[in-house]
mmCIF file with all atom_site columns, C-alpha atoms and ligand atoms in Angstrom:
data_model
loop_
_atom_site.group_PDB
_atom_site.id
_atom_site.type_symbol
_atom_site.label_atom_id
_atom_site.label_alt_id
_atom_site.label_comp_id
_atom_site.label_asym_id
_atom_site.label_entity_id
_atom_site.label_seq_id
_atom_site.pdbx_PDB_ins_code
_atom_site.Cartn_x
_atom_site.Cartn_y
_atom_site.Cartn_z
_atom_site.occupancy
_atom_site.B_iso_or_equiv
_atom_site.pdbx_formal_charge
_atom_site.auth_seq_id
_atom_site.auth_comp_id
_atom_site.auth_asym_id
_atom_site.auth_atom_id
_atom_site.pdbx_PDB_model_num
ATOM   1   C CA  . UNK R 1 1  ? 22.497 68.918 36.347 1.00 57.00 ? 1   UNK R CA  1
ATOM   2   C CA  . UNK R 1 2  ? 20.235 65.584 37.442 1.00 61.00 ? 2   UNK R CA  1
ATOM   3   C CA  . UNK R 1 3  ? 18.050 64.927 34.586 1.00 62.00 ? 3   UNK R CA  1
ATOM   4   C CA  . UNK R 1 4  ? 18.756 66.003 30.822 1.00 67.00 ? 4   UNK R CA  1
ATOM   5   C CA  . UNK R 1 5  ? 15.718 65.353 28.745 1.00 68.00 ? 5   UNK R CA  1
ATOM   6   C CA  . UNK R 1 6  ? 14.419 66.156 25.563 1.00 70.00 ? 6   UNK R CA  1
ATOM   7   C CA  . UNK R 1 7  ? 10.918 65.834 23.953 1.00 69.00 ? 7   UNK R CA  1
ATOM   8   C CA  . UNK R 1 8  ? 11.206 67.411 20.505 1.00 77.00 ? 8   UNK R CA  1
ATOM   9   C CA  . UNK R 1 9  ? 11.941 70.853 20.723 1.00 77.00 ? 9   UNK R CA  1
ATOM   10  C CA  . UNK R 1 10 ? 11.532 71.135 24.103 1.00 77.00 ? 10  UNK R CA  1
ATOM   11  C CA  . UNK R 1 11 ? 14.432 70.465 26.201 1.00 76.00 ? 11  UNK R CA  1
ATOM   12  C CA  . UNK R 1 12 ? 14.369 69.709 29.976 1.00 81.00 ? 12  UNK R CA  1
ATOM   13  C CA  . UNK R 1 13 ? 17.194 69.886 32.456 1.00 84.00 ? 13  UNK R CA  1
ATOM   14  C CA  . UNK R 1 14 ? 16.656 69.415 36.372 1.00 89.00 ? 14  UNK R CA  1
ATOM   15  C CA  . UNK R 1 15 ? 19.720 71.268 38.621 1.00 91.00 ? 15  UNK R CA  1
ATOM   16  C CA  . UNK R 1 16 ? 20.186 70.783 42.170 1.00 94.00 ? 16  UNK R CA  1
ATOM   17  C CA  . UNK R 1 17 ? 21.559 73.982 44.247 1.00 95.00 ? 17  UNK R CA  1
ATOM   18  C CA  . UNK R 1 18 ? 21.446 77.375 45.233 1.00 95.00 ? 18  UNK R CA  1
ATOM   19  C CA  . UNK R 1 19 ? 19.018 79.226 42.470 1.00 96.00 ? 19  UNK R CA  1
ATOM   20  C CA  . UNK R 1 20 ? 20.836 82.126 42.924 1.00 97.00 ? 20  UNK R CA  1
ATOM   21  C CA  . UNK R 1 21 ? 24.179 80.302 41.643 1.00 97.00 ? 21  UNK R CA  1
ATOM   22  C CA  . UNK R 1 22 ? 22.672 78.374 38.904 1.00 97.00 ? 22  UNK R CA  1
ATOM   23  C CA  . UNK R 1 23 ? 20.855 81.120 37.664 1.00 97.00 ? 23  UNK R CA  1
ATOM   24  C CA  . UNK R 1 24 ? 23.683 83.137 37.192 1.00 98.00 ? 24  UNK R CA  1
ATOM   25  C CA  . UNK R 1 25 ? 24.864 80.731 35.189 1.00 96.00 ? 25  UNK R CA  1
ATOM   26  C CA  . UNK R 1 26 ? 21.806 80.437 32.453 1.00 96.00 ? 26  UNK R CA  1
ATOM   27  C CA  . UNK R 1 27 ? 21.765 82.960 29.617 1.00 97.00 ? 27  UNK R CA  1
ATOM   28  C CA  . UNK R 1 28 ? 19.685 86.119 29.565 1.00 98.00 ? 28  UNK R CA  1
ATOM   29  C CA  . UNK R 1 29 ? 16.127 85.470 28.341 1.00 98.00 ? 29  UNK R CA  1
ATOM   30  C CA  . UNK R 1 30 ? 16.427 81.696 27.861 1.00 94.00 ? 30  UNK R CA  1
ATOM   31  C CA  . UNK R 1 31 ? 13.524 80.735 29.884 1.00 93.00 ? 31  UNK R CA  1
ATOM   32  C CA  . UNK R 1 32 ? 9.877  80.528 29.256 1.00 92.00 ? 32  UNK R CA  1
ATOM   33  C CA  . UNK R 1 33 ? 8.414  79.502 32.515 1.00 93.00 ? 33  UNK R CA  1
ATOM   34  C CA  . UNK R 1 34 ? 9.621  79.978 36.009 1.00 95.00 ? 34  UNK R CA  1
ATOM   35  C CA  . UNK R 1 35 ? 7.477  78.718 38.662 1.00 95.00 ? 35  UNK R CA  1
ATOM   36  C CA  . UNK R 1 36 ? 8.451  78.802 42.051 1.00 93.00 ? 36  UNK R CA  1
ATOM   37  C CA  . UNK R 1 37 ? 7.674  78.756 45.878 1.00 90.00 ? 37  UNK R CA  1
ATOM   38  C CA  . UNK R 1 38 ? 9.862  80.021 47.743 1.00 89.00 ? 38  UNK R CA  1
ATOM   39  C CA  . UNK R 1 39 ? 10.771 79.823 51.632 1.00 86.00 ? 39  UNK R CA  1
ATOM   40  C CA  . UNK R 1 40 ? 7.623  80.962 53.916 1.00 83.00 ? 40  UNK R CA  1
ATOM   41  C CA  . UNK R 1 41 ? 9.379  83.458 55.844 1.00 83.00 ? 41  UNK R CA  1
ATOM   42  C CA  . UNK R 1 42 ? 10.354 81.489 59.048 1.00 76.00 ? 42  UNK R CA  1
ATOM   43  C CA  . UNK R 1 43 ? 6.634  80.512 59.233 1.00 69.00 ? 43  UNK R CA  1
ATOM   44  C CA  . UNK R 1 44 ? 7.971  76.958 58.927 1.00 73.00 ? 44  UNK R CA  1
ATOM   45  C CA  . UNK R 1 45 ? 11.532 76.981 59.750 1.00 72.00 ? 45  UNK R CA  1
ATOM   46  C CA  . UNK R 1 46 ? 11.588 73.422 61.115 1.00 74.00 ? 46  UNK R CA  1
ATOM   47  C CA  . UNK R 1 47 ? 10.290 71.568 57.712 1.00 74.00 ? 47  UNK R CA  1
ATOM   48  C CA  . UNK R 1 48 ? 12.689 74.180 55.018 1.00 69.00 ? 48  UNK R CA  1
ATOM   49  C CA  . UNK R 1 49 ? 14.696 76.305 57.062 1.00 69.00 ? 49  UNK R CA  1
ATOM   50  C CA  . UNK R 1 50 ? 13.836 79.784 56.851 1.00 78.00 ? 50  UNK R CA  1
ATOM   51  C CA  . UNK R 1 51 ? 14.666 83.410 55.943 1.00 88.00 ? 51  UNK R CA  1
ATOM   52  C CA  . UNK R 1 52 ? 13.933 86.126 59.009 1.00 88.00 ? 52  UNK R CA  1
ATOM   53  C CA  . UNK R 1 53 ? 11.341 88.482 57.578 1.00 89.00 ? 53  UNK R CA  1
ATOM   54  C CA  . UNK R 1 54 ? 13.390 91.406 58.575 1.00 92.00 ? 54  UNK R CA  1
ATOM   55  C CA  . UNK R 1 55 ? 16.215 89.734 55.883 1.00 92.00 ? 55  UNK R CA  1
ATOM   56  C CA  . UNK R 1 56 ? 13.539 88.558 53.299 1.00 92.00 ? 56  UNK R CA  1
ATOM   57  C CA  . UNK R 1 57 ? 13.360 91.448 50.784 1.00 95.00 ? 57  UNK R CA  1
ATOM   58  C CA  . UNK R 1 58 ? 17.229 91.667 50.981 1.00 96.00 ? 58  UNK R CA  1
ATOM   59  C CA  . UNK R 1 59 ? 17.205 87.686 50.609 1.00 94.00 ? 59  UNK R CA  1
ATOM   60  C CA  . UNK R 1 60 ? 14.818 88.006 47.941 1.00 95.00 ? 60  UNK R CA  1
ATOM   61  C CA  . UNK R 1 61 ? 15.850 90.415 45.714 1.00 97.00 ? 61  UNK R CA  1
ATOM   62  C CA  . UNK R 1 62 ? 19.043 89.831 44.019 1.00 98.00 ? 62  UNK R CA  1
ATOM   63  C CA  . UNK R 1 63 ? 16.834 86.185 43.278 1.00 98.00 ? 63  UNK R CA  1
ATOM   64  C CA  . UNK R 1 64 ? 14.304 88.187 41.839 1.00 97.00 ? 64  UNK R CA  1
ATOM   65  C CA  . UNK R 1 65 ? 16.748 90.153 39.357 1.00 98.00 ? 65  UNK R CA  1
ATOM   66  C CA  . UNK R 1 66 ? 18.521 86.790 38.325 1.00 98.00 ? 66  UNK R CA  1
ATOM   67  C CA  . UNK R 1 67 ? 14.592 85.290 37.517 1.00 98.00 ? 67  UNK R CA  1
ATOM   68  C CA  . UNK R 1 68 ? 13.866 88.574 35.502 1.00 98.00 ? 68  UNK R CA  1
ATOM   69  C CA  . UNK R 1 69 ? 16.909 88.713 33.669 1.00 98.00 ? 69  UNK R CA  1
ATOM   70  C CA  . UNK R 1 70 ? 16.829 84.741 32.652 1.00 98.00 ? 70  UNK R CA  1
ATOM   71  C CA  . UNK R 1 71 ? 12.829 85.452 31.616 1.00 98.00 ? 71  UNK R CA  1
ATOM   72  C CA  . UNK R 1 72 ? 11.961 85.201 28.118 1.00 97.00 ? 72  UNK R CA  1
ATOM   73  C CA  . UNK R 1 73 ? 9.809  88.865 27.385 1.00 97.00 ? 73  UNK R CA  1
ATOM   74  C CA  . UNK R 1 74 ? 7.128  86.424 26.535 1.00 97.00 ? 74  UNK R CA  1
ATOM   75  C CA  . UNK R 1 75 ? 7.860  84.346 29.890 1.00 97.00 ? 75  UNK R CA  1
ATOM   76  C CA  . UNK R 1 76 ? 5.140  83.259 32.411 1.00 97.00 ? 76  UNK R CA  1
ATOM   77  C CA  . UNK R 1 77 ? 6.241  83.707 36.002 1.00 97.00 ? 77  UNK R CA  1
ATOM   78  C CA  . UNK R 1 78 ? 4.109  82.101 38.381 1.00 97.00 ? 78  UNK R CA  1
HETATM 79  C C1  . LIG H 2 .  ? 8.173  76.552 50.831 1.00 59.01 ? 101 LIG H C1  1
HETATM 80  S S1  . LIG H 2 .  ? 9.360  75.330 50.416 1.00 59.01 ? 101 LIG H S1  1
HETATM 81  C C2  . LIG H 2 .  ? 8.758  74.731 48.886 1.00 59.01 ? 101 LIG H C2  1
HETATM 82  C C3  . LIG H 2 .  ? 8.302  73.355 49.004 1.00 59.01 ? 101 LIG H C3  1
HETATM 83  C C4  . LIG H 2 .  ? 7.915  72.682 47.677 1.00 59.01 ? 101 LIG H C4  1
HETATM 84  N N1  . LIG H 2 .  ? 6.961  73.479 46.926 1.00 59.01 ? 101 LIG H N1  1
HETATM 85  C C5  . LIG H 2 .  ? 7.362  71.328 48.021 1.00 59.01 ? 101 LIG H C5  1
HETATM 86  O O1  . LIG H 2 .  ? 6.204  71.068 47.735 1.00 59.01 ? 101 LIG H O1  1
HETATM 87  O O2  . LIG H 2 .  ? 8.084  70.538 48.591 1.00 59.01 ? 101 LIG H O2  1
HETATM 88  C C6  . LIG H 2 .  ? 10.773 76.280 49.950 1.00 59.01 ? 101 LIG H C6  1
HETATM 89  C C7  . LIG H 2 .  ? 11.909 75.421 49.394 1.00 59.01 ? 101 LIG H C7  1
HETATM 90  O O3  . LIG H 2 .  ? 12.924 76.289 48.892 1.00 59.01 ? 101 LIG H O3  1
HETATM 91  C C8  . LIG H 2 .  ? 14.184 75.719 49.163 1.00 59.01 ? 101 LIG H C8  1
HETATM 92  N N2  . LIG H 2 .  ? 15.173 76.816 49.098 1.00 59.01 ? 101 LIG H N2  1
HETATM 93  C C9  . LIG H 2 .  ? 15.396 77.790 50.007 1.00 59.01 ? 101 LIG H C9  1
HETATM 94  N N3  . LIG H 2 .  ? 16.369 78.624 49.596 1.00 59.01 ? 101 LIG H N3  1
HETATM 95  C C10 . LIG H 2 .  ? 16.771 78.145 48.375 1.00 59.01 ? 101 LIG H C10 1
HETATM 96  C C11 . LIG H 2 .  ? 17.747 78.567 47.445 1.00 59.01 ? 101 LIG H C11 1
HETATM 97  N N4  . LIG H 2 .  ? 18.513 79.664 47.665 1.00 59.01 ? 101 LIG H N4  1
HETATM 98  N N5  . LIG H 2 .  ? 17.908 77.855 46.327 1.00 59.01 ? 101 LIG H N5  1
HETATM 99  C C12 . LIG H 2 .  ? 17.142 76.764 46.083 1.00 59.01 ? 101 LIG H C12 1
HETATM 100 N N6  . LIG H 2 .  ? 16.186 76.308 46.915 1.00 59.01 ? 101 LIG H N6  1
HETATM 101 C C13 . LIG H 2 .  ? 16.012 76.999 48.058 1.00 59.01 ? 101 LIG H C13 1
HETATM 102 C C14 . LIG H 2 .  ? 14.007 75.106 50.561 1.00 59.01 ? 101 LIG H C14 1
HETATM 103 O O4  . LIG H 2 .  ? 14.954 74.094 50.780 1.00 59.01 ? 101 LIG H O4  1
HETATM 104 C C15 . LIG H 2 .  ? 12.589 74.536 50.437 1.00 59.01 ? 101 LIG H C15 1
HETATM 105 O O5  . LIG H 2 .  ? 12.634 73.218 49.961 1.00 59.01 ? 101 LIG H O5  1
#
């Protein structure tokens, strides 16, 4: 965790890592906004690395449960 910050009931915290391991470590709908861009697959390799297209959905996915699961029900995902 970088930044802890609160502004009244609202309560910011900034980690640094792999989302798939931090996410598994936030509680089930906790969240009520995820917004997030993800790796272009290998379109741009050389500026953020890159995930082969053939491995994306299999890259992808078990990120995709983690985000769903962490979602509020009355969560934005963007
Ligand atoms: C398309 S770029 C997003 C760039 C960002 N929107 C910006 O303006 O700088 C994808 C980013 O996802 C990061 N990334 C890739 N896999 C990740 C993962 N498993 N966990 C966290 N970040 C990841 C890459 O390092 C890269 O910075």
């Amino acid at each position: 965790m970088l930044v802890p910050e609160s502004h009244g009931s609202i309560q910011t915290e900034i980690f640094e890592g792999n989302c798939l391991t931090i996410l598994k470590g936030i509680q089930d709908e906790s969240i009520d906004l995820i917004m997030t861009s993800p790796p272009y697959a290998d379109k741009r390799a050389k500026t953020y690395g890159g995930i082969k297209p053939e491995n994306y959905v299999d890259w992808f996915i078990p990120i995709a449960n983690e985000l769903k699961r962490v979602l509020c029900p009355s969560g934005t995902f963007i």
